[in-house]
Coordinates of C-alpha atoms in Angstrom, one line a residue:
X1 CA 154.2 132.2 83.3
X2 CA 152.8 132.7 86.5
X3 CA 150.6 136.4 85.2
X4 CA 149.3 133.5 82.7
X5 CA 147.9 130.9 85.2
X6 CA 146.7 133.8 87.5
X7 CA 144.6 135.2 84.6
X8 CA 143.4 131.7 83.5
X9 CA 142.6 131.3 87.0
X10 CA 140.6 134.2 87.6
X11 CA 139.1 133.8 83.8
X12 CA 137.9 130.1 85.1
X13 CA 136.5 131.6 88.1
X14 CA 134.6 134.4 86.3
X15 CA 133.0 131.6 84.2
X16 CA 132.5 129.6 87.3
X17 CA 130.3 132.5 88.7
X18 CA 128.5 133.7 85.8
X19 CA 127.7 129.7 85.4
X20 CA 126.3 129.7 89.1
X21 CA 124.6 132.9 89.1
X22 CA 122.5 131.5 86.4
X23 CA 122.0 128.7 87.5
X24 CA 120.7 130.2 90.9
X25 CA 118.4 132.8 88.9
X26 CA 117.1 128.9 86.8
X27 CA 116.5 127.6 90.3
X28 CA 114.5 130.2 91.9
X29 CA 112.4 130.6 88.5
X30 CA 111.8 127.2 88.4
X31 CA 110.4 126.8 92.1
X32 CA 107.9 129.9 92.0
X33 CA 106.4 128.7 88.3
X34 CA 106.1 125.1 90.5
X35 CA 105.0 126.5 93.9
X36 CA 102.2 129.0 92.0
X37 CA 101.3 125.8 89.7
X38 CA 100.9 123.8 92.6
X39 CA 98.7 126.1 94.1
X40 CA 96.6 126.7 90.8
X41 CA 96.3 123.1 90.3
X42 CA 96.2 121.1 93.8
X43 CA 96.4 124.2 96.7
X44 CA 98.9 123.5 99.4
X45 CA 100.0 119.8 99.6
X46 CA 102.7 117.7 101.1
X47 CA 106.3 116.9 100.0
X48 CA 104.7 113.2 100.0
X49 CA 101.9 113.8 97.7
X50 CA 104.6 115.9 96.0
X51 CA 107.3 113.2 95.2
X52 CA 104.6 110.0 95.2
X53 CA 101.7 111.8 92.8
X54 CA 102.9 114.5 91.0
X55 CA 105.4 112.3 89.5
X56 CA 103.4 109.6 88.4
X57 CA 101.1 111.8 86.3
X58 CA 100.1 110.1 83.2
X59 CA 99.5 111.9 79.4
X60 CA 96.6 109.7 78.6
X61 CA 94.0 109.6 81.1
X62 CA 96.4 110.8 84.7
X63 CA 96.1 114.5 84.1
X64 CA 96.3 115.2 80.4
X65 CA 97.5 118.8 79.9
X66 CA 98.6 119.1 83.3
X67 CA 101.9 117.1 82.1
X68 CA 102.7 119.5 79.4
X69 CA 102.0 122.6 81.6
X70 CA 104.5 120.8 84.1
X71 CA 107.0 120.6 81.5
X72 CA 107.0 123.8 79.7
X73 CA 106.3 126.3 83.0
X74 CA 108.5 124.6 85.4
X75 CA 111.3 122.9 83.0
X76 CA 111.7 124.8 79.5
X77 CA 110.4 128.6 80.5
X78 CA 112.4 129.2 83.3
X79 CA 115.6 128.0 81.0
X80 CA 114.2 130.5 78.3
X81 CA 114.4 133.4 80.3
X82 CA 117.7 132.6 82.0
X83 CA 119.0 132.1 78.7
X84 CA 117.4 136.0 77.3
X85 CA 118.9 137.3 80.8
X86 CA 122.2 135.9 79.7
X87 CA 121.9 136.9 76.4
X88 CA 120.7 140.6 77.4
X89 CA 123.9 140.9 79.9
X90 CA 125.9 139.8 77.2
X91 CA 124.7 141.9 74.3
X92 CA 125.4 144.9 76.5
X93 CA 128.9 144.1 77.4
X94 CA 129.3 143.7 73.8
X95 CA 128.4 147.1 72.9
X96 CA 130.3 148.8 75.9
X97 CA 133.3 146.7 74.3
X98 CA 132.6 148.5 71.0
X99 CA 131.8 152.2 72.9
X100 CA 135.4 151.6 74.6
X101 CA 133.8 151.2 78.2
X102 CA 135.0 147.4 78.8
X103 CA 134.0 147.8 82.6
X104 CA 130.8 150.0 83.5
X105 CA 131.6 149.8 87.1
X106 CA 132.9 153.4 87.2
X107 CA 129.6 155.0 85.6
X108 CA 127.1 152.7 86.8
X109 CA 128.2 151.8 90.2
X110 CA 125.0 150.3 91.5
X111 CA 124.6 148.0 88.7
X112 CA 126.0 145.2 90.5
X113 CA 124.7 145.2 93.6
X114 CA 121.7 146.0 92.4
X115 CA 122.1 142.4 90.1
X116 CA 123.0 141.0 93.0
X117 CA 120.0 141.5 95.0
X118 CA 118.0 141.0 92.4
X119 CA 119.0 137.6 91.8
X120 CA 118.7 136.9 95.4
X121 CA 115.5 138.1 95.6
X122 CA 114.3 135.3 93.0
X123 CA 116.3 132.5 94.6
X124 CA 114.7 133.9 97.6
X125 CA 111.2 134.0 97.0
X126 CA 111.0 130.5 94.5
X127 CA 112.8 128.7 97.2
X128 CA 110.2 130.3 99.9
X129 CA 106.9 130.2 97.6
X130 CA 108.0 126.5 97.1
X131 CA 109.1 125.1 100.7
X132 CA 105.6 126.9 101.8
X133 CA 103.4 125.2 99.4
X134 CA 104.6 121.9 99.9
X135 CA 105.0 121.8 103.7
X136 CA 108.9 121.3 104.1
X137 CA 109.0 122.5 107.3
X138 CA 106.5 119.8 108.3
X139 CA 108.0 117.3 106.5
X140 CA 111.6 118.2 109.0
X141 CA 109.4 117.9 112.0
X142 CA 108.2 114.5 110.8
X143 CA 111.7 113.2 110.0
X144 CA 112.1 114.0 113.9
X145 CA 109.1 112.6 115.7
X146 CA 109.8 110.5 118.3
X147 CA 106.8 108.5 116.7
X148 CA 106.7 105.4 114.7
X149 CA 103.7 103.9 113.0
X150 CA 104.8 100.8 113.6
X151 CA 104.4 100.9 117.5
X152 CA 100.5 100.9 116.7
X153 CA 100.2 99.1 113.9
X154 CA 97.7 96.0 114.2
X155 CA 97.9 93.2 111.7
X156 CA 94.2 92.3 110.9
X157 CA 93.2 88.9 112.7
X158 CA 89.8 87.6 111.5
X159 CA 88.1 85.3 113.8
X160 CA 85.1 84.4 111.9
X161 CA 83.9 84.8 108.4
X162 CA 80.5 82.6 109.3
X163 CA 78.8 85.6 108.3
X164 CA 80.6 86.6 105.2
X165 CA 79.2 88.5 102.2
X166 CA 79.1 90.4 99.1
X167 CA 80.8 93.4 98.9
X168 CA 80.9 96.8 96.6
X169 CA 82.8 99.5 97.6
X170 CA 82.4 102.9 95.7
X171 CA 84.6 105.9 95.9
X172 CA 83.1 109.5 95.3
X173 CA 86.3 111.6 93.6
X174 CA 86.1 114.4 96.2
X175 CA 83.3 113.3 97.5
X176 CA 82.9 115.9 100.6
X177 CA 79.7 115.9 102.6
X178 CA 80.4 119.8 103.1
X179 CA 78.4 120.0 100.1
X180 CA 75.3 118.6 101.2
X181 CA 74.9 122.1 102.8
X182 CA 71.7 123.9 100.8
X183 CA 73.1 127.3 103.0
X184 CA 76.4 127.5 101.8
X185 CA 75.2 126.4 98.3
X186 CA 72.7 126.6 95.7
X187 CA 71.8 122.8 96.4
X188 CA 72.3 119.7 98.1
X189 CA 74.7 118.0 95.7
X190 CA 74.6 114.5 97.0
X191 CA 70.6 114.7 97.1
X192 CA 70.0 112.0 94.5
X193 CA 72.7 109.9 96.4
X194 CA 70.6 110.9 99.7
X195 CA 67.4 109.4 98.5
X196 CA 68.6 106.4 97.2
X197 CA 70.5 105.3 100.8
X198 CA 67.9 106.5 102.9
X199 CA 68.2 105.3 107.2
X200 CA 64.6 104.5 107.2
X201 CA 65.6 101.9 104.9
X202 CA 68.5 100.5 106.7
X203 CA 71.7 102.6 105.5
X204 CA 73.9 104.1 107.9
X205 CA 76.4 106.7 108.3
X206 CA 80.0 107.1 110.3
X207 CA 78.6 110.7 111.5
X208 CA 81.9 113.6 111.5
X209 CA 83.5 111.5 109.3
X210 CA 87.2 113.0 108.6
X211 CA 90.0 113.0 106.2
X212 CA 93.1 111.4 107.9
X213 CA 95.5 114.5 108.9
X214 CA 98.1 114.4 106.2
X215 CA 96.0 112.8 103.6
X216 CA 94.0 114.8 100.7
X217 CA 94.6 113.2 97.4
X218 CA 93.1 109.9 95.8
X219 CA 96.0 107.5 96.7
X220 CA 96.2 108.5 100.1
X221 CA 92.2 107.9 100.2
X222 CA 92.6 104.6 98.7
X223 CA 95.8 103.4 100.9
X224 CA 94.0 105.2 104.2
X225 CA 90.7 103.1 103.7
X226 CA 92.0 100.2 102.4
X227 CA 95.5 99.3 104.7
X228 CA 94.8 101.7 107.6
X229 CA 98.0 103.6 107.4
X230 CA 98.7 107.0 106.2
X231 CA 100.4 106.8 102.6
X232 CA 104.3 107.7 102.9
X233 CA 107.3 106.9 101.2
X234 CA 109.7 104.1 102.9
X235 CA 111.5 107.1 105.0
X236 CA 115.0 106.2 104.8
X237 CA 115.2 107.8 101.7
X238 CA 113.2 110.4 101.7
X239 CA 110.2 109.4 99.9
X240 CA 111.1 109.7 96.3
X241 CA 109.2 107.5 94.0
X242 CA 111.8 105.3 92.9
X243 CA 112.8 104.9 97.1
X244 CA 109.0 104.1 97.0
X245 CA 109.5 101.0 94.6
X246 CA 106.6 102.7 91.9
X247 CA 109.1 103.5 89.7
X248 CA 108.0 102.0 85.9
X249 CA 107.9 98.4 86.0
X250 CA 107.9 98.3 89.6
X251 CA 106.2 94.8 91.2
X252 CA 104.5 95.9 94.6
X253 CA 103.2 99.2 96.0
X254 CA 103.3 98.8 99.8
X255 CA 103.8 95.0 99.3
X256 CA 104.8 94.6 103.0
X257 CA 100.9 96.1 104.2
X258 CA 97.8 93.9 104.3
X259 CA 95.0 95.7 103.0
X260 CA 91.5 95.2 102.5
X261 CA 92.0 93.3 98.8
X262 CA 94.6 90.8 100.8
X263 CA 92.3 90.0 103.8
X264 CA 89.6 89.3 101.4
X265 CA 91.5 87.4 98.8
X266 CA 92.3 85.3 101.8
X267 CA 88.7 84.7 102.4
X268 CA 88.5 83.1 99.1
X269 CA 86.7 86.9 97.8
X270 CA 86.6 87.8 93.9
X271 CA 88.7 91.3 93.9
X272 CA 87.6 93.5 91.4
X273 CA 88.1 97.4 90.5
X274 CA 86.7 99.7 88.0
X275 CA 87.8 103.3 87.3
X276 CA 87.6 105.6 84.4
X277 CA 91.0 107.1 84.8
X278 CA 94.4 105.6 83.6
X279 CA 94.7 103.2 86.2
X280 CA 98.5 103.6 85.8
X281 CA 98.0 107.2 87.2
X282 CA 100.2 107.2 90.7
X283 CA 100.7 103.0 90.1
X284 CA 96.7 103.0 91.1
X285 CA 97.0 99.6 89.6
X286 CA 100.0 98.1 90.9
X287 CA 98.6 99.2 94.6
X288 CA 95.7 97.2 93.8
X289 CA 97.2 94.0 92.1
X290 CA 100.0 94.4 94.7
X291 CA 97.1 93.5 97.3
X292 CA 95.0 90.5 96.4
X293 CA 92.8 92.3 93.2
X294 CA 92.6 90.0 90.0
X295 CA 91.5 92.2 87.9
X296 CA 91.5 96.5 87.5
X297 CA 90.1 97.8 84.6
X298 CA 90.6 101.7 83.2
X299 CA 90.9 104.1 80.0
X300 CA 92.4 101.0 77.7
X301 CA 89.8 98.7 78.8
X302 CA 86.8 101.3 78.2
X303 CA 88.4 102.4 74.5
X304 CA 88.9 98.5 73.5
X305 CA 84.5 98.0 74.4
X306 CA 84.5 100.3 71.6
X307 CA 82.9 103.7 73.7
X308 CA 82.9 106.6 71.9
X309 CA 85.5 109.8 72.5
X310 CA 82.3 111.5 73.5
X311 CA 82.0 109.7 76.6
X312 CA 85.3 110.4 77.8
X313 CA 87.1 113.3 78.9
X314 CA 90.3 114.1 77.2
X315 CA 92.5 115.0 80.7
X316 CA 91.1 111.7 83.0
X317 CA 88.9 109.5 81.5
X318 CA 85.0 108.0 81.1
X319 CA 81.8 109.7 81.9
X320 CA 80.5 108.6 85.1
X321 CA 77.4 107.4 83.6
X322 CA 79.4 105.1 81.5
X323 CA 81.4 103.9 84.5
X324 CA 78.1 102.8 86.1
X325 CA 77.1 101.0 83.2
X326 CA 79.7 99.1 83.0
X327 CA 79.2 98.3 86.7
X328 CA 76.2 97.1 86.7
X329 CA 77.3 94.7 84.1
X330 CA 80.2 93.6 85.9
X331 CA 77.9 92.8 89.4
X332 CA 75.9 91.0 87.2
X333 CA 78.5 88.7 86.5
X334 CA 80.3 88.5 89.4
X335 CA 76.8 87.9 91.5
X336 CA 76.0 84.9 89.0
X337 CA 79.6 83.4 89.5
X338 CA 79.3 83.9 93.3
X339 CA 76.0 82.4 93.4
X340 CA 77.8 79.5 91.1
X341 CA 80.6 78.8 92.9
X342 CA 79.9 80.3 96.5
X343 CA 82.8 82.6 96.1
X344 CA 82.4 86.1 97.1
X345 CA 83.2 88.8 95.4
X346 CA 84.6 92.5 95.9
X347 CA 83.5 95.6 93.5
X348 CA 85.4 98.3 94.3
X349 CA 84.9 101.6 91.3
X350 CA 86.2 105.7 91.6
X351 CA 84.3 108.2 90.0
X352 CA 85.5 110.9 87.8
X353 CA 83.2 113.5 87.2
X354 CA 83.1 115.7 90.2
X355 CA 87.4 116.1 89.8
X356 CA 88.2 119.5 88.5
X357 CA 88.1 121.2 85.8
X358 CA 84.8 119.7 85.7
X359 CA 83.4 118.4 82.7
X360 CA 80.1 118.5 81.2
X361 CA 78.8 115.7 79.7
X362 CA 74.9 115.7 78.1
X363 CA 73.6 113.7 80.2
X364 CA 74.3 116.7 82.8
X365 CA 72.3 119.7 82.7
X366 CA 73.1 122.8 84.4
X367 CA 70.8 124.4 86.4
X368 CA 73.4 126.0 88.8
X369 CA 75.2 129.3 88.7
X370 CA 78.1 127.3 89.5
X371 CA 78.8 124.2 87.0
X372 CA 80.6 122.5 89.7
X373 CA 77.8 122.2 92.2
X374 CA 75.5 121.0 89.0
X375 CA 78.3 118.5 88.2
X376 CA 78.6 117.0 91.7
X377 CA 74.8 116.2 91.6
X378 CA 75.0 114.9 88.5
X379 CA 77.8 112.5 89.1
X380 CA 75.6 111.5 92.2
X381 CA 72.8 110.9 90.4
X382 CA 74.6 108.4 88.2
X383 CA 75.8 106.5 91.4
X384 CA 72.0 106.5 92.6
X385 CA 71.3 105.3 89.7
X386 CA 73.7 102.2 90.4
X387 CA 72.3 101.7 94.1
X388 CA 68.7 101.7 92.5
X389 CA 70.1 98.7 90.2
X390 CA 71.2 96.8 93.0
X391 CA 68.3 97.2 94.6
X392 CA 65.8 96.1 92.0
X393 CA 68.2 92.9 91.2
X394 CA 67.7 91.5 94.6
X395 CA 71.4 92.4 95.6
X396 CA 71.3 94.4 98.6
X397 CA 70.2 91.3 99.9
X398 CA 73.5 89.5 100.2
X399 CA 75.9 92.2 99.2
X400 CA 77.0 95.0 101.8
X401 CA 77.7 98.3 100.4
X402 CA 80.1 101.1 101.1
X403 CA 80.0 104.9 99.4
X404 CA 82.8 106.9 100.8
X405 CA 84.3 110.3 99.8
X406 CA 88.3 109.7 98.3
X407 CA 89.0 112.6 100.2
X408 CA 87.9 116.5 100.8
X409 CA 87.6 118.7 97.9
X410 CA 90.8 120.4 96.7
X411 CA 91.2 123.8 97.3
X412 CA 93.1 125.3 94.7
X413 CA 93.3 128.3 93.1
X414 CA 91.5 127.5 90.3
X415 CA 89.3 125.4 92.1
X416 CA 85.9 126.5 93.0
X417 CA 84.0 127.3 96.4
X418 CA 86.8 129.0 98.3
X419 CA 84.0 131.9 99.8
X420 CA 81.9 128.5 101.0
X421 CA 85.3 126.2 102.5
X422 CA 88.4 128.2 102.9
X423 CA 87.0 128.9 106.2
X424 CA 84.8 126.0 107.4
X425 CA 85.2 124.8 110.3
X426 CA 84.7 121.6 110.2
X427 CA 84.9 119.9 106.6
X428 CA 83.8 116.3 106.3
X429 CA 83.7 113.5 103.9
X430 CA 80.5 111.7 102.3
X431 CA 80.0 108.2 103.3
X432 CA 76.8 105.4 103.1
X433 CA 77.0 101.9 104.5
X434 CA 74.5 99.0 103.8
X435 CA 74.9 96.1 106.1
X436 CA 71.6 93.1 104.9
X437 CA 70.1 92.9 108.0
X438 CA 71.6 95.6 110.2
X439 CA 69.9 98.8 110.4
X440 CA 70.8 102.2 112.3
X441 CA 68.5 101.0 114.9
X442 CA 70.4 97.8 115.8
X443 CA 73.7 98.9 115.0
X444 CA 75.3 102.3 115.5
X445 CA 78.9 103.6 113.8
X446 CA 81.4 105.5 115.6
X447 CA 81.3 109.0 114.6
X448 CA 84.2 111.3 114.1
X449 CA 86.1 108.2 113.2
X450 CA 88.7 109.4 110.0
X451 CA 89.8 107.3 107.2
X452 CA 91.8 104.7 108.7
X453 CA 89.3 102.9 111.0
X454 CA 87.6 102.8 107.5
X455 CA 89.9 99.9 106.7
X456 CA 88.7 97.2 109.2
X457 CA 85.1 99.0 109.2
X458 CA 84.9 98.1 105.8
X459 CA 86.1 94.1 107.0
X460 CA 83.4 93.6 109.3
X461 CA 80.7 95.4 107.2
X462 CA 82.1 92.1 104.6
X463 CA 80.4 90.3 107.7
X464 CA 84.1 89.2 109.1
X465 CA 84.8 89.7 112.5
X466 CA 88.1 90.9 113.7
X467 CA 89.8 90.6 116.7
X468 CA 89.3 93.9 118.8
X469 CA 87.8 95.3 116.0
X470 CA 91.4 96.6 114.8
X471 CA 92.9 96.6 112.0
X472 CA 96.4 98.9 110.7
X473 CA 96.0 101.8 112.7
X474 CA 92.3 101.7 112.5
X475 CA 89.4 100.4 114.6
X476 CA 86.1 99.5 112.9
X477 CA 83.0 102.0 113.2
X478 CA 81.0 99.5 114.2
X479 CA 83.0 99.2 117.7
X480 CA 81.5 101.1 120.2
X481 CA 84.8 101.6 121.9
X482 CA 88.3 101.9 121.3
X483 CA 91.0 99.5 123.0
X484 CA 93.4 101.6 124.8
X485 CA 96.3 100.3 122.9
X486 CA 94.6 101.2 119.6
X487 CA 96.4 105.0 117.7
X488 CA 93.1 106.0 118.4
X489 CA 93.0 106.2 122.1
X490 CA 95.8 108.3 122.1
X491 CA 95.0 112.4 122.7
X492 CA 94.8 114.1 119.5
X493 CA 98.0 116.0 119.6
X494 CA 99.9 112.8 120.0
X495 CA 98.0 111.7 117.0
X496 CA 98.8 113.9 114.4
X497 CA 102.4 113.7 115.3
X498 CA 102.2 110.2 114.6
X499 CA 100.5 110.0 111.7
X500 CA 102.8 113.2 110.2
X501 CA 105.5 110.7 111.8
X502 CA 108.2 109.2 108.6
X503 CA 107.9 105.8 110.4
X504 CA 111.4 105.0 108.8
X505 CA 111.0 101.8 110.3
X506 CA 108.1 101.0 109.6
X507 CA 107.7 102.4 105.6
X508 CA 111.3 100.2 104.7
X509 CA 109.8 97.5 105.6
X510 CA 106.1 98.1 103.9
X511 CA 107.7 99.2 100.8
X512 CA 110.3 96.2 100.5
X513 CA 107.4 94.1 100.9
X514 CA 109.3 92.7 103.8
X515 CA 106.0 92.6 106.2
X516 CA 105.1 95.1 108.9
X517 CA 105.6 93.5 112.2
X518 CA 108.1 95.1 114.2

């Protein structure tokens, strides 16, 4: 009786092992397809980006083919080669059964540690390849910083809105003023842009403008920008999507935050957005309804005005030039209503062109070794297009104006430029701001500012005024200097930390919509 349970024993363990030995060689498949489709796709990004974008990618209009090459590399072909390995091992115990030879250990000695370190090796190098590519070992530093974002955090205060005004805010998808550079490249790709926001005329840039450290992807552009905080999970769970509150059907994304569409809303403002995307992609939309915009129209809205499949592109979304049209019909409406009813009103749009693998539409002709530099200009020239509208309608006069990169150009594998950027020293991001009245002679921005002052530079460019200038962890451009409470004083080393920081605190309460004051 006892010989009986000792072989079922040992039987059971057998199983037990085989079991886990496959699933460790499933495992370490499974990260190296994702860390080397990562890479392909987006380059190195963060665990954040990782568990808060990547998992919010959309079939229709989010991505497109990226969510069946997700599926298939990363979930089904990993499975189909453990499954042939097992198979294979099996097939050949099989026939040593039939040869006689149950156990090969005798005439092939190194077989199994030779198995062994093979399927380490695998385990090894996915769980390696993947930790590296998306910055695990940076996201266990931040889990320990002695920093919180809520320690800095200022709740926006507006003192005045005497002067208040029009507003359309446009991002550029990977709208990086790198690329302006005629050396590096065959053109200047934002030279229709250029000409149509010229300084003699009264536009103005945030010279050295930067990407927040930490950010790099649409969403954190948008949350950057607009709330003045870098974009992070709640931190006391680790940042997974449903711990962020955008699982489906979710009701707030960063409820707890006041952002630009809340402060605005506030003021009595119109807040309106326009994207050819899915705006469902990474809960773009619940953000933006989650903070004070009434209306955010995408994909669905552009396919029920009856536009044709040519003017869309089958993995994001509309043209650009389409986008713009539509834009300058909705600014004709909302300027007649404000001028109606005396109610403000914010435009905020993303374009879609310049995102990669670029697509060519007909209205883009290529006269660039490189599609992707002919693309860029092209997509600028569409936007010019939309400033030149404004212009001839009388609407710069009342309405302020703010063109802003959504963050650097991604540097992926298969993304292009890598001779021109991998190695630049100091890569910026695109950005034009119209002020009626104000001009670069009267009224200088802040360089080297990064995203986050963006958020109350964008209030007071509104014609608010805010108290210190601050707002999140941001303080507007148009301050000449910084208050020495503000993140921004503080040396740059400390900075980073903090803004690689979890903020458990601070994120609970953001996400639970619970408010932000400590």
């Amino acid at each position: 009786m006892s010989g009986r349970i000792l072989y079922v024993t040992r039987r059971v363990g057998l199983v037990a092992a085989h079991i886990l030995v496959y699933a460790l060689i499933w495992l370490g498949l499974a990260a190296l397809i994702a860390a080397v489709g990562i890479r392909f796709f987006w380059g190195e990004i963060s665990v954040g980006q990782m568990l808060m974008n990547l998992v919010s990618v959309e079939t229709d209009g989010g991505g497109g083919a990226i969510v069946w090459i997700g599926i298939l590399g990363i979930g089904v072909v990993p499975l189909l080669i453990t499954v042939a390995i097992a198979l294979w091992r099996s097939s050949r115990r099989r026939r040593r059964l039939r040869n006689g030879n149950p156990d090969s250990r005798g005439t092939q000695p190194f077989m199994r540690p030779l198995s062994t370190l093979l399927v380490a090796a695998v385990v090894l190098a996915g769980t390696t390849a993947f930790a590296t590519t998306v910055g695990l070992g940076d996201y266990i530093k931040a889990a320990n910083s002695k920093y919180d974002v809520g320690d800095y955090y200022v709740e926006p205060t507006v003192t005045s809105a005497d002067q208040k005004r029009n507003l359309v805010v446009i991002y550029l998808e990977s709208g990086e003023a790198t690329l302006e550079d005629d050396q590096l490249f065959e053109k200047d790709a934002f030279a229709p842009l250029k000409e149509a926001t010229k300084a003699e005329e009264g536009w103005q840039t945030v010279a050295d403008f930067q990407q927040y450290e930490g950010g790099g992807w649409t969403m954190a552009g948008l949350a950057s920008t607009q709330c003045g905080i870098p974009l992070k999970g709640n931190g006391a769970g680790g940042g997974s999507a449903t711990d962020n509150g955008i699982d489906e059907g979710a009701e707030t994304y960063l409820g707890g935050a006041t952002c630009v569409g809340d402060v605005l809303d506030e003021q009595g403002y119109t807040n309106v957005f326009l994207g050819g995307a899915n705006p469902s992609f990474a809960a773009k939309d619940t953000f933006l309804y989650s903070h004070g915009y009434s209306a955010v129209k995408g994909l669905s809205d552009w396919r029920a005005a009856g536009e044709p499949e040519e003017n869309f592109r089958k993995d994001w979304g509309l043209s650009d030039q389409r986008l713009m049209a539509h834009a300058r019909d909705t600014l004709d409406d909302l300027h007649a209503e404000a001028e109606k009813t005396g109610r403000p009103f914010n435009l905020t749009m993303l374009t879609l062109d310049t995102h990669e693998p670029v697509h060519i539409y007909d209205y883009c002709d290529v006269d660039t070794d490189s599609e992707v530099t002919s693309v860029f200009s092209c997509s600028m020239t569409q936007v010019a297009s939309f400033i030149g509208y404004m212009k001839e309608q009388g609407y710069l006069d009342d309405t302020a104006v703010v063109i802003m990169g959504d963050h650097l150009k991604h540097m992926s594998a298969g993304d292009a430029f890598h001779e021109q950027l991998d190695d630049h020293e100091n890569r910026t991001i695109f950005n034009r701001i119209w002020v009626p009245g104000e001009t670069p002679a009267n009224s200088t921005l802040r360089a080297g500012s990064d995203q986050l002052n963006m958020y109350p530079t964008i209030l007071e460019a509104a014609g608010l005024t805010l108290e210190g200038g601050e707002a999140g962890l941001g303080v507007s451009a148009f301050a000449s200097e910084v208050p020495g409470s503000s993140a921004q004083a503080m040396d740059q080393e400390a900075y980073t930390e903090l803004l690689g920081s979890l903020s458990p605190r601070f994120y609970a309460k953001a996400w639970a919509g619970a408010g932000t004051q400590q």
